[in-house]
Coordinates of C-alpha atoms in Angstrom, one line a residue:
Chain A
M1 CA 48.1 31.3 253.1
C2 CA 50.2 27.8 253.2
G3 CA 49.9 25.1 251.2
I4 CA 49.8 21.0 251.7
A5 CA 49.6 18.2 249.7
A6 CA 49.0 14.7 250.2
I7 CA 50.3 11.1 247.6
L8 CA 48.8 7.8 248.5
Y9 CA 49.7 4.7 247.1
K10 CA 46.1 2.8 246.8
T11 CA 46.3 -0.8 246.1
G12 CA 49.7 -3.7 248.2
E13 CA 52.8 -5.1 248.7
S14 CA 53.4 -4.1 244.6
T15 CA 53.2 -0.7 245.2
R16 CA 55.1 -0.4 248.2
S17 CA 58.0 1.8 248.6
Q18 CA 56.9 4.4 246.2
A19 CA 58.5 7.5 245.5
V20 CA 56.3 9.5 247.4
G21 CA 59.3 11.8 248.9
L22 CA 60.5 12.6 245.0
Q23 CA 56.8 13.7 244.1
L24 CA 56.1 15.5 247.6
R25 CA 58.8 17.6 247.1
E26 CA 58.2 18.5 243.6
M27 CA 54.3 19.2 244.6
L28 CA 55.0 21.6 247.4
Y29 CA 57.8 23.1 245.4
S30 CA 55.4 23.6 242.3
M31 CA 53.1 25.5 245.0
R32 CA 55.9 27.7 246.7
H33 CA 53.9 30.6 245.8
R34 CA 51.8 29.6 249.0
G35 CA 54.1 30.1 251.8
V36 CA 58.0 30.1 251.6
D37 CA 58.8 30.8 255.5
S38 CA 59.1 26.7 256.2
T39 CA 58.6 23.4 254.2
G40 CA 57.7 20.1 255.7
V41 CA 57.0 16.1 254.8
N42 CA 55.5 13.0 255.8
I43 CA 56.6 9.6 254.4
A44 CA 54.3 6.6 255.5
G45 CA 54.5 3.2 254.9
Q46 CA 58.5 3.2 255.6
H47 CA 60.5 0.1 256.5
F48 CA 62.5 0.9 259.6
G49 CA 64.0 -2.5 260.6
T50 CA 63.2 -0.9 264.4
D51 CA 60.7 -0.3 266.5
Y52 CA 60.1 3.2 265.9
V53 CA 62.2 6.2 264.4
V54 CA 62.5 9.6 266.6
R55 CA 63.0 12.4 264.5
V56 CA 64.5 14.5 266.9
V57 CA 66.4 18.5 266.5
V58 CA 68.4 19.9 269.0
S59 CA 69.9 23.3 270.4
E60 CA 73.4 24.1 269.3
D61 CA 73.4 26.1 272.6
Q62 CA 75.2 24.1 274.5
G63 CA 76.6 21.7 271.6
A64 CA 74.3 19.3 269.8
S65 CA 76.2 16.5 270.4
H66 CA 75.7 16.8 274.2
A67 CA 72.1 17.6 274.0
I68 CA 72.2 14.0 271.9
E69 CA 74.6 12.5 274.3
G70 CA 71.0 13.3 276.4
V71 CA 68.8 12.1 273.8
R72 CA 70.0 8.7 274.5
N73 CA 70.8 8.0 278.1
A74 CA 67.1 9.4 278.1
I75 CA 66.0 6.0 275.4
A76 CA 68.2 4.5 277.7
A77 CA 67.1 4.6 281.1
L78 CA 63.7 4.0 280.3
G79 CA 65.3 0.2 278.1
G80 CA 65.1 1.3 274.7
S81 CA 68.1 0.3 272.4
V82 CA 69.4 3.1 270.1
V83 CA 70.2 1.2 266.9
F84 CA 71.6 4.2 264.7
I85 CA 71.4 7.9 264.5
N86 CA 71.1 9.5 261.5
D87 CA 72.5 13.5 261.2
F88 CA 71.6 15.9 259.6
G89 CA 73.2 18.9 260.7
R90 CA 70.8 19.4 264.0
F91 CA 68.4 16.9 263.2
R92 CA 68.9 13.2 264.1
R93 CA 67.7 10.4 263.5
I94 CA 67.2 7.9 265.9
G95 CA 66.2 3.8 264.6
L96 CA 65.7 2.8 267.9
N97 CA 63.8 -1.1 269.9
Y98 CA 61.5 0.1 272.9
S99 CA 58.6 -2.5 274.4
G100 CA 57.5 0.4 276.5
D101 CA 54.7 3.6 277.5
L102 CA 55.4 5.8 273.8
G103 CA 54.0 8.6 276.1
K104 CA 57.4 8.4 278.7
L105 CA 59.7 7.7 276.0
S106 CA 58.6 10.8 274.6
D107 CA 58.4 12.9 277.8
S108 CA 61.6 11.7 278.9
I109 CA 62.9 12.6 275.3
L110 CA 61.6 16.2 275.6
S111 CA 63.2 15.9 279.4
V112 CA 66.3 16.9 277.8
K113 CA 67.3 20.4 277.8
G114 CA 67.7 21.7 274.2
A115 CA 65.8 18.7 272.5
E116 CA 62.6 18.6 270.5
I117 CA 60.8 15.8 268.8
H118 CA 59.8 15.8 265.6
S119 CA 57.9 12.8 265.6
I120 CA 57.8 9.4 266.7
G121 CA 56.3 6.6 263.9
R122 CA 56.6 3.3 263.5
S123 CA 57.0 3.5 259.8
S124 CA 56.4 6.8 259.1
E125 CA 58.6 9.9 259.7
V126 CA 58.4 14.1 259.8
I127 CA 61.2 16.2 257.9
K128 CA 60.8 19.4 258.6
D129 CA 62.7 23.3 258.1
V130 CA 62.3 26.3 257.1
G131 CA 63.1 27.7 253.7
D132 CA 61.5 25.7 250.3
A133 CA 61.0 22.0 249.2
Y134 CA 64.5 21.8 247.3
E135 CA 66.5 23.7 249.8
L136 CA 64.6 21.4 252.0
D137 CA 65.8 18.7 250.1
K138 CA 69.2 20.0 250.2
K139 CA 69.9 19.2 254.2
H140 CA 67.4 16.6 254.6
H141 CA 67.9 14.1 251.1
F142 CA 63.8 14.1 251.8
S143 CA 63.3 13.3 248.2
K144 CA 65.0 9.3 247.9
V145 CA 62.6 8.4 250.9
N146 CA 60.2 6.0 249.4
G147 CA 57.3 5.2 251.0
T148 CA 52.7 4.5 250.7
H149 CA 51.9 7.6 250.9
G150 CA 52.6 10.7 253.2
L151 CA 52.5 14.4 253.0
G152 CA 53.4 18.1 253.2
H153 CA 52.9 21.3 253.5
V154 CA 54.4 24.7 252.5
R155 CA 54.2 27.4 255.0
L156 CA 53.2 31.4 255.4
A157 CA 53.4 31.6 258.7
T158 CA 50.0 33.6 260.4
E159 CA 49.3 31.5 263.9
S160 CA 52.6 31.2 265.8
Q161 CA 56.9 32.4 265.0
V162 CA 58.5 31.3 261.8
D163 CA 61.1 28.5 262.9
I164 CA 61.2 25.1 262.3
T165 CA 59.6 24.6 265.6
H166 CA 56.1 26.0 264.5
S167 CA 56.3 24.3 260.6
H168 CA 54.2 21.8 259.9
P169 CA 53.5 18.8 259.3
F170 CA 52.6 18.9 263.7
W171 CA 52.7 15.1 264.9
A172 CA 50.1 13.6 267.3
Y173 CA 51.7 13.8 270.6
P174 CA 52.8 11.0 271.6
F175 CA 51.0 8.6 269.0
P176 CA 53.4 7.1 266.8
D177 CA 52.6 7.8 263.0
I178 CA 49.4 10.3 263.2
T179 CA 50.3 14.1 261.4
V180 CA 49.0 16.5 260.6
V181 CA 48.9 19.3 257.5
H182 CA 47.1 22.7 257.8
N183 CA 45.5 25.3 255.7
G184 CA 43.5 28.1 257.6
Q185 CA 43.2 29.6 261.4
L186 CA 41.4 27.8 264.3
T187 CA 39.7 30.4 266.5
N188 CA 39.2 27.3 269.5
Y189 CA 42.5 26.2 269.9
H190 CA 43.3 27.8 273.0
K191 CA 40.0 26.7 274.7
L192 CA 40.5 22.9 272.9
K193 CA 43.9 22.8 273.9
R194 CA 43.5 23.6 277.7
E195 CA 40.7 20.9 277.4
F196 CA 44.1 18.6 276.5
Q197 CA 45.9 19.4 278.8
Q198 CA 43.6 19.3 281.7
R199 CA 43.5 15.7 280.5
G200 CA 47.0 15.6 280.3
F201 CA 48.0 15.8 277.2
R202 CA 51.7 17.7 276.5
F203 CA 52.2 20.3 273.6
Q204 CA 55.6 21.4 272.1
T205 CA 54.7 24.4 270.1
H206 CA 52.0 26.8 270.6
N207 CA 50.1 26.3 267.2
D208 CA 46.7 26.2 266.0
S209 CA 47.6 22.9 263.6
E210 CA 49.2 21.2 266.4
V211 CA 46.1 20.8 268.3
I212 CA 44.5 19.5 265.4
A213 CA 46.6 16.1 265.1
V214 CA 46.4 15.8 269.0
Y215 CA 42.6 16.2 268.4
I216 CA 42.1 13.6 266.1
A217 CA 44.4 11.0 267.3
D218 CA 43.1 11.1 271.0
K219 CA 39.7 9.7 269.0
L220 CA 41.6 8.0 267.0
S221 CA 42.9 6.2 270.2
R222 CA 39.4 4.7 271.3
R223 CA 39.0 2.9 268.3
R224 CA 37.0 5.1 266.2
K225 CA 37.2 5.2 262.6
L226 CA 39.2 7.7 260.7
G227 CA 36.4 9.3 259.1
D228 CA 33.8 9.5 262.0
V229 CA 36.8 11.5 263.9
L230 CA 37.1 13.8 261.8
E231 CA 33.0 14.9 261.1
E232 CA 32.7 15.8 263.5
S233 CA 36.1 17.7 264.0
L234 CA 34.0 19.7 261.2
D235 CA 32.0 21.0 264.2
D236 CA 34.5 20.8 266.8
L237 CA 36.7 23.2 265.2
D238 CA 36.4 26.6 265.2
G239 CA 37.2 28.8 261.8
T240 CA 38.6 27.9 258.5
F241 CA 40.7 25.3 257.5
T242 CA 41.4 22.6 255.0
Y243 CA 43.8 20.1 256.8
V244 CA 44.9 17.0 255.7
V245 CA 45.4 13.7 258.4
S246 CA 48.1 10.7 257.9
T247 CA 48.1 7.8 259.8
D248 CA 50.1 4.4 259.8
S249 CA 47.3 3.0 257.1
G250 CA 46.1 6.3 255.2
I251 CA 45.0 9.7 254.6
G252 CA 41.5 11.9 255.2
M253 CA 41.1 15.3 255.1
A254 CA 38.6 18.0 255.8
K255 CA 37.5 21.0 254.9
D256 CA 35.3 23.4 257.1
R257 CA 32.2 25.0 256.5
W258 CA 32.9 28.3 254.7
S259 CA 34.9 26.6 252.1
A260 CA 37.1 29.5 252.5
K261 CA 40.6 27.0 251.5
P262 CA 41.2 25.9 248.4
F263 CA 41.8 21.9 247.7
V264 CA 41.8 19.6 244.7
I265 CA 41.7 15.9 244.8
L266 CA 42.6 13.7 241.7
E267 CA 42.1 10.0 242.1
T268 CA 43.5 6.8 239.7
D269 CA 42.8 2.8 240.4
E270 CA 45.9 3.9 241.8
I271 CA 47.1 6.9 243.3
V272 CA 45.4 9.5 245.1
G273 CA 47.0 13.1 244.9
V274 CA 45.3 15.6 246.8
A275 CA 46.9 20.0 247.3
S276 CA 45.6 23.4 248.1
E277 CA 46.3 24.0 243.8
E278 CA 46.2 21.8 240.6
V279 CA 49.4 23.2 239.4
A280 CA 50.6 20.3 242.4
L281 CA 48.5 17.5 241.1
R282 CA 49.7 18.7 237.7
R283 CA 53.6 17.7 238.8
I284 CA 52.6 13.9 239.2
F285 CA 49.7 13.7 236.4
P286 CA 50.3 15.9 233.9
D287 CA 48.4 15.2 231.2
D288 CA 44.7 13.6 233.6
V289 CA 43.0 16.8 234.1
R290 CA 40.0 15.1 236.0
R291 CA 40.1 16.3 239.7
V292 CA 37.2 17.7 242.1
E293 CA 37.5 19.7 244.6
P294 CA 35.9 19.0 247.7
Q295 CA 32.9 21.0 248.6
E296 CA 31.9 22.9 252.3
H297 CA 31.8 20.7 254.8
E298 CA 32.9 17.7 253.2
V299 CA 35.6 14.6 254.7
L300 CA 37.7 12.2 253.0
T301 CA 39.5 9.0 253.5
W302 CA 42.3 7.1 251.5
N303 CA 43.8 3.5 252.7
V304 CA 46.9 1.9 251.7
S305 CA 45.6 -1.6 251.4
L306 CA 48.5 -3.4 253.1
A307 CA 48.8 -6.6 255.5
P308 CA 49.5 -5.5 258.8
R309 CA 52.7 -4.9 258.7
I310 CA 53.5 -4.3 262.5
K311 CA 53.9 -7.1 264.7
V312 CA 53.1 -6.1 268.6
R313 CA 56.4 -7.3 270.6
L314 CA 55.7 -9.5 273.4
N315 CA 57.9 -10.0 276.3
Chain B
M1 CA 15.4 43.4 233.4
T2 CA 16.2 39.4 232.4
K3 CA 15.3 40.5 228.8
R4 CA 17.3 43.8 228.0
L5 CA 20.5 42.2 230.1
A6 CA 19.8 39.1 227.0
G7 CA 20.0 41.3 225.1
N8 CA 23.3 43.0 225.9
V9 CA 25.3 40.0 225.8
P10 CA 27.8 39.3 223.1
K11 CA 27.9 36.0 221.0
A12 CA 31.2 34.2 221.4
L13 CA 33.6 36.9 219.8
S14 CA 34.8 35.9 216.6
A15 CA 38.6 37.9 216.7
P16 CA 40.0 38.7 213.5
V17 CA 42.4 35.8 213.1
S18 CA 44.9 35.9 210.3
Q19 CA 47.1 33.3 211.5
G20 CA 47.2 31.8 214.6
Y21 CA 50.6 30.5 216.8
S22 CA 51.6 28.6 220.1
I23 CA 53.2 29.7 222.8
D24 CA 54.8 27.1 225.2
A25 CA 53.8 28.3 229.1
R26 CA 57.1 26.3 230.3
K27 CA 59.9 28.3 228.8
L28 CA 58.5 31.6 230.6
T29 CA 57.9 33.6 233.3
T30 CA 54.1 34.5 234.2
R31 CA 55.5 38.0 233.6
L32 CA 56.9 37.3 230.1
L33 CA 54.2 35.2 229.2
N34 CA 51.6 37.6 229.4
A35 CA 53.4 39.9 227.8
S36 CA 53.9 37.7 224.5
I37 CA 50.2 37.1 224.7
K38 CA 49.5 41.1 224.6
S39 CA 52.4 41.3 222.1
G40 CA 50.5 38.5 220.0
V41 CA 47.4 40.3 220.6
S42 CA 48.0 43.2 219.1
K43 CA 48.7 41.8 215.7
G44 CA 45.8 40.2 215.8
R45 CA 46.1 36.2 215.8
H46 CA 44.5 33.6 217.4
I47 CA 47.1 32.4 220.6
T48 CA 47.1 29.0 221.5
I49 CA 49.5 29.0 224.9
L50 CA 50.4 25.0 225.6
N51 CA 51.7 23.5 228.8
P52 CA 49.5 26.5 231.0
D53 CA 50.7 23.9 233.6
A54 CA 48.0 25.2 236.1
R55 CA 49.1 28.3 236.6
H56 CA 47.9 31.8 237.9
N57 CA 47.2 35.1 236.7
L58 CA 47.0 34.2 233.2
A59 CA 46.1 36.5 230.3
V60 CA 45.3 39.2 232.7
G61 CA 44.9 42.4 232.2
I62 CA 43.6 42.1 227.9
V63 CA 40.8 44.8 226.7
K64 CA 41.6 44.2 222.9
R65 CA 39.2 41.9 221.1
C66 CA 41.6 38.9 221.0
S67 CA 41.2 35.1 220.1
L68 CA 42.9 32.8 223.0
S69 CA 43.1 29.0 224.1
F70 CA 45.2 26.8 226.5
A71 CA 45.6 23.5 225.7
G72 CA 45.3 22.1 229.5
S73 CA 44.5 23.5 232.6
V74 CA 44.9 27.0 234.4
G75 CA 45.8 28.3 237.8
Y76 CA 44.3 31.3 239.9
Y77 CA 42.7 34.8 238.0
C78 CA 42.8 33.1 234.7
C79 CA 41.2 35.8 231.9
A80 CA 40.6 38.8 234.7
F81 CA 40.4 42.1 234.1
C82 CA 40.0 41.4 230.7
D83 CA 37.4 43.4 228.3
G84 CA 36.7 41.8 225.2
I85 CA 38.5 38.4 224.7
S86 CA 37.5 34.9 223.7
A87 CA 39.0 32.5 225.3
T88 CA 38.8 28.6 225.9
I89 CA 40.8 26.8 228.4
E90 CA 40.3 23.0 227.7
G91 CA 41.3 21.7 231.3
N92 CA 40.3 23.0 234.9
S93 CA 40.8 26.4 236.4
G94 CA 41.9 27.3 240.4
W95 CA 39.8 30.0 241.5
G96 CA 38.4 33.5 240.1
L97 CA 37.8 32.6 236.2
G98 CA 37.4 36.0 234.3
D99 CA 37.6 38.1 237.6
N100 CA 35.8 41.5 236.7
L101 CA 34.8 40.5 233.3
M102 CA 34.3 43.2 231.1
S103 CA 32.9 41.6 227.7
G104 CA 33.9 38.7 225.8
S105 CA 33.8 35.0 226.5
I106 CA 35.3 32.8 227.9
V107 CA 34.9 28.7 227.3
I108 CA 36.3 25.9 230.0
R109 CA 35.8 22.4 229.0
Q110 CA 36.0 21.4 232.3
D111 CA 35.6 22.5 236.3
A112 CA 36.2 25.8 237.6
G113 CA 37.7 26.4 240.9
A114 CA 35.7 28.6 243.5
S115 CA 35.0 32.2 243.0
V116 CA 33.9 31.8 239.1
G117 CA 33.4 35.1 237.1
A118 CA 33.7 36.8 240.7
S119 CA 32.5 40.3 240.1
M120 CA 32.3 40.4 236.2
R121 CA 30.4 43.1 234.4
G122 CA 29.6 41.6 231.3
G123 CA 30.1 39.0 228.9
Q124 CA 29.9 35.5 229.4
I125 CA 31.4 32.5 231.2
L126 CA 30.4 28.6 230.1
V127 CA 31.5 26.4 232.4
W128 CA 30.7 22.7 230.7
G129 CA 32.2 21.0 233.9
N130 CA 31.0 21.7 237.6
A131 CA 32.1 25.2 239.2
G132 CA 33.8 25.6 243.1
A133 CA 31.7 27.4 245.8
R134 CA 31.0 31.5 245.3
A135 CA 30.3 31.0 241.7
G136 CA 29.1 34.7 240.7
I137 CA 30.1 36.1 243.6
S138 CA 29.2 40.2 243.6
M139 CA 28.7 39.6 239.4
K140 CA 28.0 43.2 238.3
G141 CA 26.7 42.6 234.7
G142 CA 26.7 39.5 232.1
T143 CA 25.9 35.9 231.9
L144 CA 27.5 32.9 234.1
V145 CA 26.6 29.6 232.6
I146 CA 27.6 26.1 234.8
A147 CA 26.7 22.8 232.3
G148 CA 27.0 21.0 235.9
N149 CA 27.0 21.4 239.2
S150 CA 27.7 25.0 241.2
G151 CA 28.7 25.1 244.7
F152 CA 28.1 26.8 248.4
L153 CA 27.0 30.4 247.9
T154 CA 25.9 29.9 244.5
G155 CA 25.3 34.0 243.1
F156 CA 26.2 35.7 246.8
M157 CA 26.0 38.9 247.4
M158 CA 25.1 39.2 243.0
Q159 CA 24.2 42.5 242.3
R160 CA 23.2 42.1 238.7
G161 CA 23.7 39.6 235.8
R162 CA 22.5 36.5 235.6
I163 CA 23.5 32.8 236.9
I164 CA 22.2 29.8 234.5
V165 CA 23.0 26.6 236.1
M166 CA 21.2 23.2 234.4
G167 CA 22.6 20.8 237.4
G168 CA 22.4 21.4 240.6
V169 CA 23.4 24.8 243.6
G170 CA 24.9 24.5 246.9
D171 CA 23.7 25.8 250.2
A172 CA 22.9 28.8 250.7
A173 CA 22.4 29.5 247.0
G174 CA 21.4 33.5 246.1
D175 CA 22.9 34.5 249.6
S176 CA 22.7 38.2 250.2
M177 CA 22.0 38.8 246.3
Y178 CA 20.7 42.3 245.3
E179 CA 19.8 41.9 241.9
G180 CA 20.7 40.0 239.1
I181 CA 18.6 36.0 238.9
V182 CA 19.9 32.6 239.5
Y183 CA 18.0 30.1 237.3
V184 CA 18.7 26.0 238.4
G185 CA 17.8 22.8 236.6
G186 CA 18.7 21.0 238.8
E187 CA 17.9 20.6 242.8
I188 CA 18.8 23.6 245.2
G189 CA 20.8 22.6 248.1
S190 CA 18.9 25.3 250.7
L191 CA 18.0 28.8 249.6
G192 CA 21.2 31.6 251.3
V193 CA 20.2 34.9 253.8
D194 CA 17.5 37.3 252.0
A195 CA 17.0 34.8 249.2
K196 CA 13.7 33.6 248.0
T197 CA 12.3 31.5 244.8
E198 CA 10.1 32.5 241.8
S199 CA 8.8 30.5 239.0
A200 CA 10.1 31.3 235.9
T201 CA 7.3 32.8 233.4
R202 CA 6.6 31.3 230.2
S203 CA 8.9 33.8 228.4
E204 CA 11.8 33.7 230.3
E205 CA 11.9 30.0 229.9
V206 CA 11.6 30.5 226.2
E207 CA 14.5 32.9 226.1
L208 CA 16.6 31.1 228.2
R209 CA 16.3 28.0 226.2
A210 CA 16.7 30.1 222.9
F211 CA 19.6 31.6 224.3
L212 CA 21.3 28.0 225.8
K213 CA 21.1 26.5 222.7
A214 CA 22.5 29.1 220.9
L215 CA 25.6 27.7 222.9
K216 CA 25.2 24.0 221.7
F217 CA 23.2 22.6 224.3
R218 CA 22.0 19.7 223.0
D219 CA 17.1 19.6 223.5
D220 CA 17.3 16.5 225.5
I221 CA 19.9 17.4 227.9
L222 CA 18.5 21.2 228.9
P223 CA 16.3 20.8 232.3
R224 CA 12.0 20.6 231.7
R225 CA 12.1 23.4 234.0
F226 CA 13.9 26.0 235.9
K227 CA 14.1 27.5 239.4
K228 CA 14.0 30.9 239.9
I229 CA 15.8 32.7 242.4
V230 CA 16.2 36.2 242.7
S231 CA 16.6 38.4 245.8
A232 CA 13.5 38.4 248.3
K233 CA 14.7 42.3 249.6
R234 CA 14.0 42.3 253.3
L235 CA 17.4 43.6 253.7
Y236 CA 18.1 45.2 250.3
Q237 CA 19.6 48.3 250.8
Y238 CA 20.9 49.1 247.5
D239 CA 21.5 51.7 244.7
S240 CA 21.9 48.9 241.1
L241 CA 22.1 52.1 238.8
E242 CA 25.9 52.6 237.4
P243 CA 27.0 56.1 237.5
L244 CA 26.4 56.5 234.1
E245 CA 23.2 55.2 234.3
R246 CA 22.3 57.4 237.0
E247 CA 23.6 60.6 235.6
R248 CA 21.5 60.5 233.2
L249 CA 18.4 59.7 235.2
V250 CA 19.6 63.5 236.6
I251 CA 19.3 65.0 233.4

């Protein structure tokens, strides 16, 4: 089944740093009946104070510290400098300054035995684990994370294993800040994945939803508009889906031609909240009963209207 | 057929209300809440459910004449498997509102999610807002009225009864329907497999208008003409009789 949710604060500086984490926790917990295998969020529009934040999870087979040391060395070997490392059990949140190619950095971290990358972002990070939203919060304290927008997912596994690696959101390796949550099943993802792999793209999992993330990121990297990319995905992706994508500047949703998966939207002048079920919208809009249900073959996008905050480093 | 069905449609039931009371859903699990509704119903009182909070499976399986109202939105399968209820929902609903309704009336003030009135066999459902995809899917009787627009696959695999949409319907309207009628006041996105349009007869129009006026639709918002979608019966493999009716025929 799976449940997805997202929230975005539309306007300017004054609304930056909203309690996106807290609100996602409440939305996802209210939809726990849609899946308790795992829960995950991506909280975007943050100020890291470093070029990137990398979220990694390491295997404890040879000791977590051993793998972390490997990640550190991998970053240093490419000229990156680690500014901070936050410790959440097997998970590490690494703030680093780096001016090189992100593909190389990602490959280098991934080559460390026992390390997986959950996300690399300039202003967003993925936090995901097995269990429901409150269990996730207990371990990772994501309800205290603020931002301008974010998305989340509760999973009932259908296409691949129940573990942390295969939980949503999926980050589009190695594109910063692009993540996807998906409710549904793709039937042509093997084919799409093979095409991407032939072009040199890398996948961390066997999950269908990871392909959506890479599909979108690839097109966005060629300076395409998010709305156009989502439109094209309606024909390129086969199967049932409602998915939400988050970028550094906003969110977008697409719904398949069969209208097979539920989705509702509540939008005000300041906020837009979207979710698989209205029960989640009621957590952030207790009394406002207006809501729309997108129909089949539909695409919508919303932007955070912030001045560009990301400065390109010129060395 | 239309006339006979119209005759069978029960008017909004006025349950034997002695004294109303309310239940705060926030304090109860769904199971307890439904048990409380049922015990209140057996006492013949009007029940208002406060803070329904878009939760699923509220007021399911009630087979007594009763009167309920929900002070907010409800989730999936609200008032499913009911017989004889009269329910009002002040907010929206999720999927499958009034699933398998046998008789009675459900009124929803805002939008209904997908599959409103799925497999309903009698009674009537009135949606004052819009309906999602597959409204009246597999309907087997009764009347589903949608004051706004209705989505994709309206009347999908419909077997009996009628759907009246005052606004427009989305694509694939009446797809694979066997019997029954979908009346559309606005635009039809496209017709589904084995569906065709017919023009409504004068007497049908008169009957429809009288029916809608009785539901408090103002004259000026009624569409000037109704389009009518029925099965083209090119792929027709269906026996539309209920078991009891078939017995009667044999006798």
